[in-house]
Amino acid sequence: MSAGATKRQRMNHKKKLTCGLKRLHEPNFNGGENVNEFKRRKVEDKNNLLGFLGKGTFGRVAKARNLDTCQIVALKIARSSEGCRESARNEIAILKKLRDIDPEGKHLWIQMLDHFEFQGHVCIAFEKLGDSLYSFLVS
């Protein structure tokens, strides 16, 4: 977005960037800038959100605590658009096949711990390993 853009152009650009994340900005699942408002939110009575780790084309990744195991997980939250939900469902199918191929985890593939839908968003819980690949490459 150029510095000389009109107010309408800036608003349209912002609208495009947040498209599909509208539910994440609602009071009952706030993914906006105010982290304190959603820190105590429970997602599906399984995960307590602790903060966001990053965002990408298809959604966001949150740091969460599994309330059953007290394990810290990376919770991938897909955007609510149908295309993003379908991509997330395909990812879940692939991860299930990988788990069936290697149930003991001998091959060092990422482990999907759980998946569910929450307020129109497909959510996938992964083991929390460390920084994102992008952060690792930048540093």
Coordinates of N, CA, C and O in Angstrom, one line a residue:
M1 N 0.9 -1.2 0.0 CA 0.0 0.0 0.0 C 0.9 1.2 0.0 O 1.8 1.4 0.8
S2 N 0.7 2.1 -1.0 CA 1.6 3.3 -1.1 C 1.2 4.3 -0.1 O 0.0 4.4 0.4
A3 N 2.1 5.2 0.2 CA 1.9 6.3 1.2 C 0.8 7.3 0.7 O 0.1 7.9 1.5
G4 N 0.7 7.4 -0.6 CA -0.3 8.4 -1.1 C -1.7 7.8 -1.4 O -2.5 8.4 -2.0
A5 N -2.0 6.7 -0.8 CA -3.3 6.0 -1.1 C -4.4 6.8 -0.3 O -4.1 7.3 0.7
T6 N -5.5 6.8 -0.9 CA -6.7 7.5 -0.3 C -7.1 6.6 0.9 O -6.8 5.5 1.1
K7 N -8.0 7.3 1.7 CA -8.5 6.6 2.9 C -9.3 5.4 2.5 O -9.2 4.3 3.1
R8 N -10.1 5.5 1.4 CA -10.9 4.4 0.9 C -10.1 3.3 0.4 O -10.3 2.1 0.7
Q9 N -9.0 3.6 -0.3 CA -8.1 2.5 -0.7 C -7.4 1.8 0.4 O -7.3 0.6 0.4
R10 N -7.0 2.5 1.5 CA -6.4 1.9 2.7 C -7.5 1.0 3.4 O -7.1 -0.1 3.8
M11 N -8.7 1.5 3.5 CA -9.7 0.7 4.1 C -10.0 -0.6 3.3 O -10.2 -1.7 3.9
N12 N -10.1 -0.5 2.0 CA -10.3 -1.7 1.1 C -9.2 -2.6 1.2 O -9.4 -3.8 1.3
H13 N -8.0 -2.1 1.3 CA -6.8 -3.0 1.4 C -6.9 -3.7 2.8 O -6.6 -4.9 2.8
K14 N -7.2 -3.0 3.8 CA -7.3 -3.7 5.2 C -8.4 -4.7 5.2 O -8.3 -5.8 5.7
K15 N -9.5 -4.4 4.5 CA -10.6 -5.3 4.4 C -10.2 -6.6 3.7 O -10.6 -7.7 4.1
K16 N -9.4 -6.5 2.6 CA -8.9 -7.7 1.9 C -8.0 -8.5 2.8 O -8.1 -9.7 2.8
L17 N -7.2 -7.8 3.6 CA -6.2 -8.6 4.4 C -6.9 -9.3 5.5 O -6.5 -10.4 6.0
T18 N -8.1 -8.8 6.0 CA -8.8 -9.5 7.1 C -9.9 -10.3 6.7 O -10.6 -10.9 7.5
C19 N -10.1 -10.4 5.4 CA -11.2 -11.2 4.8 C -11.1 -12.7 5.3 O -10.1 -13.3 5.3
G20 N -12.2 -13.2 5.8 CA -12.2 -14.6 6.3 C -11.9 -14.7 7.8 O -12.0 -15.7 8.4
L21 N -11.4 -13.6 8.4 CA -11.0 -13.6 9.8 C -12.0 -12.9 10.7 O -11.8 -12.6 11.8
K22 N -13.2 -12.5 10.1 CA -14.1 -11.7 10.8 C -14.5 -12.3 12.2 O -14.6 -11.6 13.2
R23 N -14.8 -13.6 12.2 CA -15.2 -14.3 13.4 C -14.1 -14.2 14.5 O -14.3 -14.2 15.7
L24 N -12.8 -14.2 14.0 CA -11.7 -14.1 15.0 C -11.7 -12.7 15.7 O -11.1 -12.6 16.7
H25 N -12.3 -11.7 15.1 CA -12.3 -10.4 15.7 C -13.6 -10.1 16.5 O -13.7 -9.1 17.1
E26 N -14.5 -11.1 16.5 CA -15.7 -10.9 17.3 C -15.3 -11.1 18.8 O -14.4 -11.7 19.2
P27 N -16.1 -10.5 19.7 CA -15.8 -10.5 21.1 C -15.7 -11.9 21.7 O -14.9 -12.2 22.6
N28 N -16.4 -12.9 21.1 CA -16.3 -14.3 21.7 C -15.1 -15.1 21.2 O -14.9 -16.2 21.6
F29 N -14.3 -14.5 20.3 CA -13.1 -15.2 19.9 C -12.2 -14.2 19.2 O -12.0 -14.1 18.0
N30 N -11.6 -13.3 20.1 CA -10.9 -12.1 19.6 C -9.5 -12.5 19.1 O -8.7 -12.9 19.9
G31 N -9.3 -12.3 17.8 CA -7.9 -12.5 17.3 C -7.3 -11.2 17.0 O -6.3 -11.2 16.2
G32 N -7.8 -10.1 17.4 CA -7.2 -8.8 17.1 C -6.0 -8.5 17.9 O -5.3 -9.3 18.5
E33 N -5.7 -7.2 18.0 CA -4.5 -6.8 18.7 C -4.6 -6.9 20.2 O -3.5 -7.0 20.9
N34 N -5.7 -6.9 20.8 CA -5.8 -6.9 22.3 C -5.8 -8.4 22.8 O -6.7 -9.1 22.9
V35 N -4.5 -8.8 23.0 CA -4.3 -10.2 23.4 C -4.9 -10.6 24.7 O -5.4 -11.7 24.9
N36 N -5.0 -9.6 25.7 CA -5.5 -9.9 27.0 C -7.0 -10.3 27.0 O -7.4 -11.1 27.8
E37 N -7.7 -9.9 26.0 CA -9.2 -10.2 25.9 C -9.4 -11.7 25.6 O -10.4 -12.2 26.0
F38 N -8.5 -12.3 24.9 CA -8.8 -13.7 24.5 C -7.9 -14.7 25.2 O -8.1 -15.9 25.1
K39 N -7.0 -14.2 26.1 CA -6.1 -15.1 26.8 C -6.8 -16.2 27.6 O -6.4 -17.3 27.7
R40 N -7.9 -15.8 28.2 CA -8.6 -16.8 29.0 C -9.7 -17.5 28.3 O -10.5 -18.2 28.9
R41 N -9.8 -17.3 27.0 CA -10.9 -18.0 26.2 C -10.6 -19.5 26.1 O -9.4 -19.9 25.9
K42 N -11.6 -20.2 26.1 CA -11.5 -21.7 25.9 C -12.0 -22.0 24.5 O -13.1 -21.5 24.1
V43 N -11.3 -22.8 23.8 CA -11.7 -23.2 22.5 C -12.2 -24.7 22.6 O -11.4 -25.5 22.9
E44 N -13.5 -24.9 22.4 CA -14.1 -26.2 22.4 C -13.9 -26.9 23.8 O -13.8 -28.1 23.9
D45 N -13.7 -26.1 24.9 CA -13.5 -26.6 26.2 C -12.3 -27.6 26.3 O -12.2 -28.4 27.2
K46 N -11.4 -27.5 25.3 CA -10.2 -28.3 25.3 C -8.9 -27.5 25.4 O -7.9 -27.9 26.0
N47 N -8.9 -26.3 24.9 CA -7.7 -25.5 24.7 C -7.9 -24.1 25.3 O -8.9 -23.4 25.0
N48 N -7.0 -23.6 26.1 CA -7.0 -22.3 26.6 C -6.0 -21.5 25.8 O -4.8 -21.8 25.8
L49 N -6.4 -20.4 25.0 CA -5.5 -19.7 24.2 C -4.6 -18.8 25.0 O -5.0 -18.1 26.0
L50 N -3.3 -18.8 24.7 CA -2.3 -18.1 25.4 C -1.8 -16.9 24.6 O -1.2 -16.0 25.2
G51 N -1.9 -16.9 23.3 CA -1.5 -15.8 22.4 C -1.3 -16.4 21.0 O -1.4 -17.6 20.8
F52 N -1.1 -15.4 20.1 CA -0.9 -15.8 18.7 C 0.6 -15.9 18.4 O 1.3 -15.1 18.8
L53 N 0.9 -16.9 17.6 CA 2.3 -17.1 17.2 C 2.6 -16.6 15.8 O 3.7 -16.2 15.5
G54 N 1.6 -16.6 15.0 CA 1.8 -16.1 13.6 C 0.5 -16.1 12.8 O -0.5 -16.7 13.2
K55 N 0.6 -15.6 11.6 CA -0.5 -15.7 10.7 C 0.0 -15.9 9.3 O 1.2 -15.6 9.0
G56 N -0.8 -16.4 8.4 CA -0.5 -16.7 7.1 C -1.6 -16.5 6.1 O -2.7 -16.0 6.5
T57 N -1.5 -17.1 5.0 CA -2.5 -16.9 3.9 C -3.8 -17.6 4.3 O -4.9 -17.1 4.1
F58 N -3.7 -18.8 5.0 CA -4.9 -19.6 5.2 C -5.4 -19.5 6.6 O -6.4 -20.0 7.0
G59 N -4.7 -18.7 7.5 CA -5.3 -18.6 8.9 C -4.2 -18.1 9.8 O -3.2 -17.5 9.4
R60 N -4.4 -18.5 11.1 CA -3.5 -18.1 12.2 C -3.0 -19.3 13.0 O -3.7 -20.3 13.0
V61 N -2.0 -19.1 13.7 CA -1.5 -20.2 14.6 C -1.4 -19.5 16.0 O -0.8 -18.5 16.2
A62 N -2.1 -20.2 16.9 CA -2.1 -19.7 18.3 C -1.4 -20.7 19.2 O -1.3 -21.9 19.0
K63 N -0.8 -20.1 20.3 CA -0.2 -21.0 21.3 C -1.3 -21.2 22.3 O -2.1 -20.3 22.7
A64 N -1.5 -22.5 22.7 CA -2.7 -22.8 23.6 C -2.2 -23.9 24.5 O -1.3 -24.6 24.3
R65 N -3.0 -24.0 25.6 CA -2.7 -25.1 26.6 C -3.9 -26.1 26.5 O -5.1 -25.7 26.6
N66 N -3.6 -27.3 26.3 CA -4.6 -28.4 26.3 C -5.1 -28.6 27.7 O -4.2 -28.9 28.6
L67 N -6.3 -28.4 28.0 CA -6.8 -28.4 29.4 C -6.9 -29.8 29.9 O -6.9 -30.0 31.1
D68 N -6.9 -30.9 29.1 CA -6.9 -32.2 29.5 C -5.5 -32.7 29.9 O -5.3 -33.4 31.0
T69 N -4.5 -32.4 29.1 CA -3.1 -32.9 29.3 C -2.2 -31.8 29.9 O -1.1 -32.1 30.3
C70 N -2.6 -30.5 29.9 CA -1.8 -29.4 30.3 C -0.6 -29.2 29.4 O 0.3 -28.4 29.7
Q71 N -0.6 -29.8 28.2 CA 0.4 -29.7 27.2 C 0.3 -28.4 26.4 O -0.9 -28.0 26.1
I72 N 1.4 -27.7 26.1 CA 1.3 -26.5 25.3 C 1.3 -27.0 23.8 O 2.1 -27.9 23.4
V73 N 0.3 -26.5 23.0 CA 0.2 -26.9 21.7 C 0.2 -25.7 20.7 O 0.0 -24.6 21.2
A74 N 0.5 -26.0 19.5 CA 0.3 -25.0 18.4 C -1.1 -25.2 17.8 O -1.3 -26.3 17.2
L75 N -2.0 -24.3 17.9 CA -3.3 -24.5 17.4 C -3.5 -23.7 16.0 O -3.5 -22.5 16.0
K76 N -3.5 -24.4 14.9 CA -3.7 -23.8 13.6 C -5.2 -23.6 13.4 O -6.0 -24.5 13.4
I77 N -5.5 -22.3 13.2 CA -6.9 -21.9 13.0 C -7.1 -21.4 11.6 O -6.6 -20.4 11.2
A78 N -7.8 -22.2 10.8 CA -8.0 -21.9 9.4 C -9.1 -20.8 9.3 O -10.0 -20.7 10.1
R79 N -8.9 -19.9 8.3 CA -9.9 -18.9 8.0 C -11.3 -19.6 7.7 O -11.3 -20.8 7.4
S80 N -12.4 -18.8 7.9 CA -13.7 -19.4 7.8 C -14.2 -19.5 6.4 O -15.3 -20.0 6.2
S81 N -13.5 -19.1 5.4 CA -13.9 -19.2 4.0 C -14.0 -20.7 3.6 O -13.2 -21.5 4.1
E82 N -14.9 -21.0 2.7 CA -15.0 -22.4 2.3 C -13.7 -23.0 1.8 O -13.4 -24.2 2.1
G83 N -13.0 -22.2 1.0 CA -11.8 -22.7 0.4 C -10.7 -23.1 1.4 O -10.0 -24.1 1.4
C84 N -10.6 -22.2 2.4 CA -9.6 -22.5 3.5 C -10.1 -23.6 4.4 O -9.2 -24.4 4.8
R85 N -11.4 -23.7 4.6 CA -11.8 -24.9 5.4 C -11.6 -26.2 4.7 O -11.2 -27.2 5.3
E86 N -11.8 -26.2 3.3 CA -11.6 -27.4 2.5 C -10.1 -27.8 2.5 O -9.7 -28.9 2.7
S87 N -9.2 -26.8 2.4 CA -7.8 -27.0 2.5 C -7.4 -27.6 3.8 O -6.5 -28.5 3.9
A88 N -7.9 -27.1 4.9 CA -7.6 -27.6 6.2 C -8.1 -29.1 6.4 O -7.4 -29.9 7.0
R89 N -9.3 -29.4 5.8 CA -9.8 -30.7 5.9 C -8.9 -31.7 5.1 O -8.6 -32.8 5.5
N90 N -8.4 -31.2 3.9 CA -7.4 -32.0 3.2 C -6.1 -32.2 3.9 O -5.6 -33.3 3.9
E91 N -5.7 -31.2 4.6 CA -4.5 -31.3 5.5 C -4.7 -32.4 6.6 O -3.8 -33.2 6.8
I92 N -5.9 -32.4 7.2 CA -6.2 -33.3 8.2 C -6.2 -34.7 7.7 O -5.6 -35.7 8.3
A93 N -6.7 -34.9 6.5 CA -6.7 -36.3 5.8 C -5.3 -36.8 5.6 O -5.0 -37.9 5.8
I94 N -4.4 -35.9 5.1 CA -3.0 -36.2 4.9 C -2.3 -36.6 6.2 O -1.6 -37.6 6.3
L95 N -2.6 -35.8 7.2 CA -1.9 -36.0 8.5 C -2.4 -37.3 9.1 O -1.6 -38.0 9.8
K96 N -3.7 -37.7 8.9 CA -4.2 -39.0 9.4 C -3.5 -40.1 8.7 O -3.1 -41.1 9.3
K97 N -3.3 -40.0 7.3 CA -2.6 -41.0 6.6 C -1.1 -41.2 7.0 O -0.6 -42.3 7.2
L98 N -0.5 -40.1 7.3 CA 0.9 -40.1 7.8 C 0.9 -40.8 9.2 O 1.8 -41.6 9.5
R99 N -0.1 -40.5 10.0 CA -0.1 -41.2 11.3 C -0.3 -42.7 11.2 O 0.2 -43.5 11.9
D100 N -1.2 -43.1 10.2 CA -1.4 -44.5 10.0 C -0.2 -45.2 9.5 O 0.1 -46.4 9.8
I101 N 0.6 -44.5 8.6 CA 1.8 -45.1 8.1 C 2.9 -45.3 9.2 O 3.6 -46.3 9.2
D102 N 2.9 -44.3 10.1 CA 4.0 -44.3 11.1 C 3.4 -44.0 12.5 O 3.5 -42.9 13.1
P103 N 2.7 -45.0 13.1 CA 2.0 -44.7 14.4 C 2.9 -44.5 15.5 O 2.5 -43.8 16.5
E104 N 4.1 -45.0 15.5 CA 5.1 -44.8 16.6 C 5.9 -43.5 16.5 O 6.6 -43.2 17.4
G105 N 5.8 -42.8 15.3 CA 6.5 -41.6 15.2 C 8.0 -41.7 14.9 O 8.8 -40.9 15.3
K106 N 8.4 -42.8 14.3 CA 9.8 -43.1 14.0 C 10.3 -42.1 12.9 O 11.4 -41.6 13.0
H107 N 9.5 -41.7 12.0 CA 9.8 -40.7 11.0 C 9.5 -39.4 11.6 O 8.4 -39.2 12.2
L108 N 10.3 -38.4 11.6 CA 10.1 -37.2 12.4 C 9.1 -36.2 11.7 O 9.5 -35.1 11.4
W109 N 7.9 -36.7 11.5 CA 6.9 -35.9 10.9 C 6.2 -35.1 12.0 O 6.1 -35.6 13.2
I110 N 5.6 -34.0 11.7 CA 4.8 -33.3 12.7 C 3.6 -34.1 13.1 O 3.0 -34.8 12.3
Q111 N 3.4 -34.1 14.4 CA 2.3 -34.9 14.9 C 1.0 -34.1 15.1 O 1.0 -33.1 15.9
M112 N -0.1 -34.4 14.5 CA -1.4 -33.8 14.7 C -1.9 -34.5 16.0 O -2.1 -35.7 16.1
L113 N -2.2 -33.6 17.0 CA -2.8 -34.2 18.2 C -4.3 -34.2 18.3 O -4.9 -35.1 18.9
D114 N -4.9 -33.3 17.6 CA -6.4 -33.2 17.6 C -6.8 -32.3 16.4 O -6.0 -31.5 15.9
H115 N -8.1 -32.4 16.1 CA -8.7 -31.5 15.1 C -10.2 -31.3 15.5 O -10.8 -32.3 16.0
F116 N -10.7 -30.2 15.2 CA -12.1 -29.9 15.5 C -12.5 -28.6 14.7 O -11.7 -27.9 14.2
E117 N -13.8 -28.3 14.7 CA -14.3 -27.1 14.2 C -14.8 -26.2 15.3 O -15.4 -26.7 16.3
F118 N -14.6 -24.9 15.2 CA -15.0 -24.0 16.2 C -15.4 -22.7 15.6 O -14.7 -22.0 14.8
Q119 N -16.7 -22.3 15.7 CA -17.3 -21.1 15.1 C -17.0 -21.0 13.7 O -16.6 -19.9 13.2
G120 N -17.1 -22.0 12.9 CA -16.8 -22.0 11.5 C -15.4 -22.1 11.0 O -15.1 -22.0 9.9
H121 N -14.5 -22.2 12.0 CA -13.0 -22.4 11.7 C -12.6 -23.8 11.9 O -12.9 -24.4 13.0
V122 N -11.9 -24.4 11.0 CA -11.3 -25.7 11.2 C -10.0 -25.5 12.0 O -9.2 -24.6 11.7
C123 N -9.9 -26.2 13.1 CA -8.7 -26.0 14.0 C -7.9 -27.3 14.1 O -8.5 -28.4 14.2
I124 N -6.6 -27.3 14.0 CA -5.7 -28.4 14.1 C -4.7 -28.2 15.2 O -4.0 -27.2 15.1
A125 N -4.7 -29.1 16.2 CA -3.7 -29.0 17.2 C -2.5 -29.8 16.9 O -2.6 -31.0 16.6
F126 N -1.3 -29.2 17.0 CA 0.0 -29.8 16.8 C 0.8 -29.7 18.0 O 0.6 -28.8 18.8
E127 N 1.8 -30.6 18.1 CA 2.8 -30.4 19.1 C 3.5 -29.1 18.9 O 3.8 -28.8 17.8
K128 N 3.8 -28.4 19.9 CA 4.5 -27.1 19.8 C 6.0 -27.4 19.8 O 6.6 -27.9 20.8
L129 N 6.7 -27.1 18.7 CA 8.1 -27.5 18.5 C 9.0 -26.3 18.8 O 10.0 -26.5 19.4
G130 N 8.7 -25.2 18.2 CA 9.6 -24.1 18.3 C 9.2 -23.0 17.3 O 8.0 -22.9 17.0
D131 N 10.2 -22.2 16.9 CA 9.9 -21.1 15.9 C 9.4 -21.7 14.6 O 9.6 -22.8 14.3
S132 N 8.7 -20.8 13.9 CA 8.2 -21.2 12.5 C 9.4 -21.4 11.6 O 10.5 -20.9 11.9
L133 N 9.3 -22.1 10.5 CA 10.3 -22.2 9.5 C 10.8 -20.9 9.0 O 12.0 -20.6 8.9
Y134 N 9.8 -20.0 8.8 CA 10.2 -18.7 8.3 C 11.1 -17.9 9.3 O 12.1 -17.4 8.9
S135 N 10.7 -17.9 10.6 CA 11.5 -17.3 11.6 C 12.9 -17.9 11.7 O 13.9 -17.2 11.9
F136 N 13.0 -19.2 11.5 CA 14.3 -19.9 11.6 C 15.1 -19.4 10.4 O 16.3 -19.2 10.6
L137 N 14.5 -19.3 9.2 CA 15.3 -19.0 8.0 C 15.8 -17.5 8.1 O 16.9 -17.2 7.6
V138 N 14.9 -16.6 8.7 CA 15.3 -15.2 8.8 C 16.5 -15.0 9.8 O 17.3 -14.2 9.5
S139 N 16.5 -15.8 10.9 CA 17.5 -15.6 11.9 C 18.8 -16.2 11.6 O 19.4 -16.4 10.7

